[in-house]
């Protein structure tokens, strides 16, 4: 067995993958939320798909923003804050190193957290399918204002993560100790992080009142609300991004390798890219924590392909080490 941290990579798989990677010229990586989970970020998928007892996917729609822009901005400001507190993990660093060594390696990321750019991944080789938490655009119909790489935290003062919480207080009326015990229990169990900030993802933590006028507004037209610069459910994916990946695959006589990391790649367009690459001879390497979470490609995974089960932040650097060295 070849050891990758706490995970064991079967030696035969490790050797065949390393041998193929060394001779691979044209390589595509598809990244999903499982990669960022290795940096401690919530995936908002499956069992972790709730935010304050709301389906996270239900907050990621134009309709949700129109109905309650305050709630949606609180959700996205929380995500921005969490992502800025997180650090790129070793898989982010390893992929960035591979991109710098191989100009014919491109990455399509479904993640919006900015960890790949912060790892030094060359922008020309990194395509963001769902936008970025640090971009915003005006919602006014006649305004075309957009901004990128706004790393202010919070994006406006009103959205600052609240600190503090209830303090244990003696009761002035109850002599049984019941109220005092309840007050102490509430204070001890009020969820805070290491910075004293309240965990507003917990529905039991009250959200501060925010006036709609205190949300991010457009500096150009002065009237329109800014919205997060991410692709919401029901919206078109960025044409330039899709065109770049299409061209990368279609212009090549052969694709050597597809890395599927932290995603099942079962939905459009990731699933179609796996199929397109396999038709051009690509071998597929999946790195995921769930063995059942593999791409559903037309010809299926074969003995030529690999599945590496475990934490991407641990496994990916080990798999790429033969080309990039230690990270």
XYZ file of C-alpha atoms in Angstrom, residues 35-168:
134
model
C -12.718 19.720 -2.423
C -13.645 22.741 -0.283
C -15.004 20.488 2.474
C -11.362 19.563 3.085
C -10.827 23.218 4.057
C -13.658 23.023 6.575
C -16.353 24.689 4.497
C -19.921 23.374 4.541
C -21.056 21.822 1.281
C -24.762 22.659 1.760
C -25.511 19.330 0.118
C -27.333 16.274 1.427
C -27.527 16.149 5.211
C -25.650 19.458 5.420
C -27.953 21.236 3.015
C -29.780 23.390 5.545
C -29.086 26.965 6.617
C -31.258 28.119 9.525
C -33.633 25.272 8.667
C -33.926 26.575 5.097
C -32.933 24.429 2.154
C -29.767 26.168 0.957
C -30.808 25.490 -2.627
C -34.050 27.397 -2.037
C -32.053 30.503 -1.095
C -30.030 30.267 -4.311
C -32.724 31.467 -6.708
C -33.745 34.810 -8.234
C -37.199 34.272 -6.734
C -35.768 33.973 -3.210
C -33.805 37.199 -3.668
C -36.869 39.044 -4.921
C -38.965 37.756 -2.014
C -36.423 38.302 0.777
C -33.153 39.982 -0.276
C -32.164 40.482 3.369
C -32.258 36.739 4.124
C -30.435 35.871 0.895
C -27.708 38.447 1.544
C -27.327 37.201 5.127
C -26.840 33.688 3.754
C -24.282 34.747 1.142
C -22.458 37.119 3.458
C -22.146 34.202 5.915
C -20.691 32.051 3.128
C -18.269 34.831 2.110
C -17.169 35.243 5.714
C -16.652 31.504 6.185
C -14.695 31.210 2.939
C -12.426 34.129 3.824
C -11.670 32.504 7.185
C -10.786 29.203 5.467
C -7.464 28.418 3.826
C -6.745 26.572 0.565
C -5.934 22.971 1.382
C -3.116 20.862 -0.042
C -5.298 19.683 -2.922
C -5.861 23.289 -4.032
C -2.121 23.878 -3.847
C -1.331 20.666 -5.720
C -3.721 21.480 -8.557
C -2.272 24.983 -8.824
C 1.230 23.497 -9.012
C 0.168 21.081 -11.754
C -1.360 23.939 -13.740
C 1.904 25.885 -13.550
C 3.844 22.844 -14.793
C 1.437 21.891 -17.565
C -0.083 24.673 -19.699
C -2.385 22.073 -21.267
C -4.110 21.376 -17.945
C -7.364 23.263 -17.339
C -9.799 23.171 -14.444
C -13.559 23.658 -14.389
C -14.671 24.435 -10.834
C -18.220 24.421 -9.524
C -16.996 26.125 -6.339
C -17.613 29.808 -5.618
C -15.424 30.150 -2.515
C -12.284 31.576 -4.121
C -9.940 28.988 -2.593
C -8.472 27.880 -5.937
C -7.456 31.429 -6.945
C -6.048 32.015 -3.464
C -3.945 28.845 -3.885
C -2.256 30.516 -6.854
C -4.069 28.603 -9.583
C -3.357 30.450 -12.862
C -6.511 32.352 -13.837
C -6.105 31.483 -17.521
C -6.380 27.775 -16.652
C -9.196 28.059 -14.107
C -12.808 28.345 -15.251
C -15.530 29.114 -12.713
C -18.842 27.560 -13.659
C -20.951 29.147 -10.931
C -19.249 32.511 -10.479
C -17.704 33.849 -7.283
C -18.893 34.915 -3.839
C -16.720 38.017 -4.225
C -18.480 39.312 -7.327
C -21.724 41.271 -7.414
C -23.969 42.881 -9.989
C -26.801 45.364 -10.073
C -30.350 44.058 -10.296
C -31.794 47.233 -11.840
C -33.142 46.428 -15.308
C -31.293 49.171 -17.179
C -28.041 49.038 -15.201
C -25.049 46.922 -16.281
C -22.858 47.481 -13.226
C -20.754 44.551 -12.058
C -17.871 44.300 -9.615
C -15.317 41.561 -9.091
C -12.971 40.530 -6.302
C -14.687 42.511 -3.562
C -13.119 40.949 -0.478
C -14.612 43.376 2.044
C -15.851 41.411 5.027
C -18.641 42.185 5.605
C -19.554 43.485 2.187
C -21.522 46.269 3.962
C -21.470 47.061 7.697
C -25.085 45.994 8.294
C -24.207 42.408 7.333
C -21.445 41.998 9.932
C -21.676 38.667 11.756
C -23.070 39.534 15.215
C -21.079 38.845 18.341
C -22.068 38.277 21.945
C -25.272 36.522 22.908
C -27.294 35.985 26.061
C -25.584 36.320 29.420
C -26.520 34.237 32.476
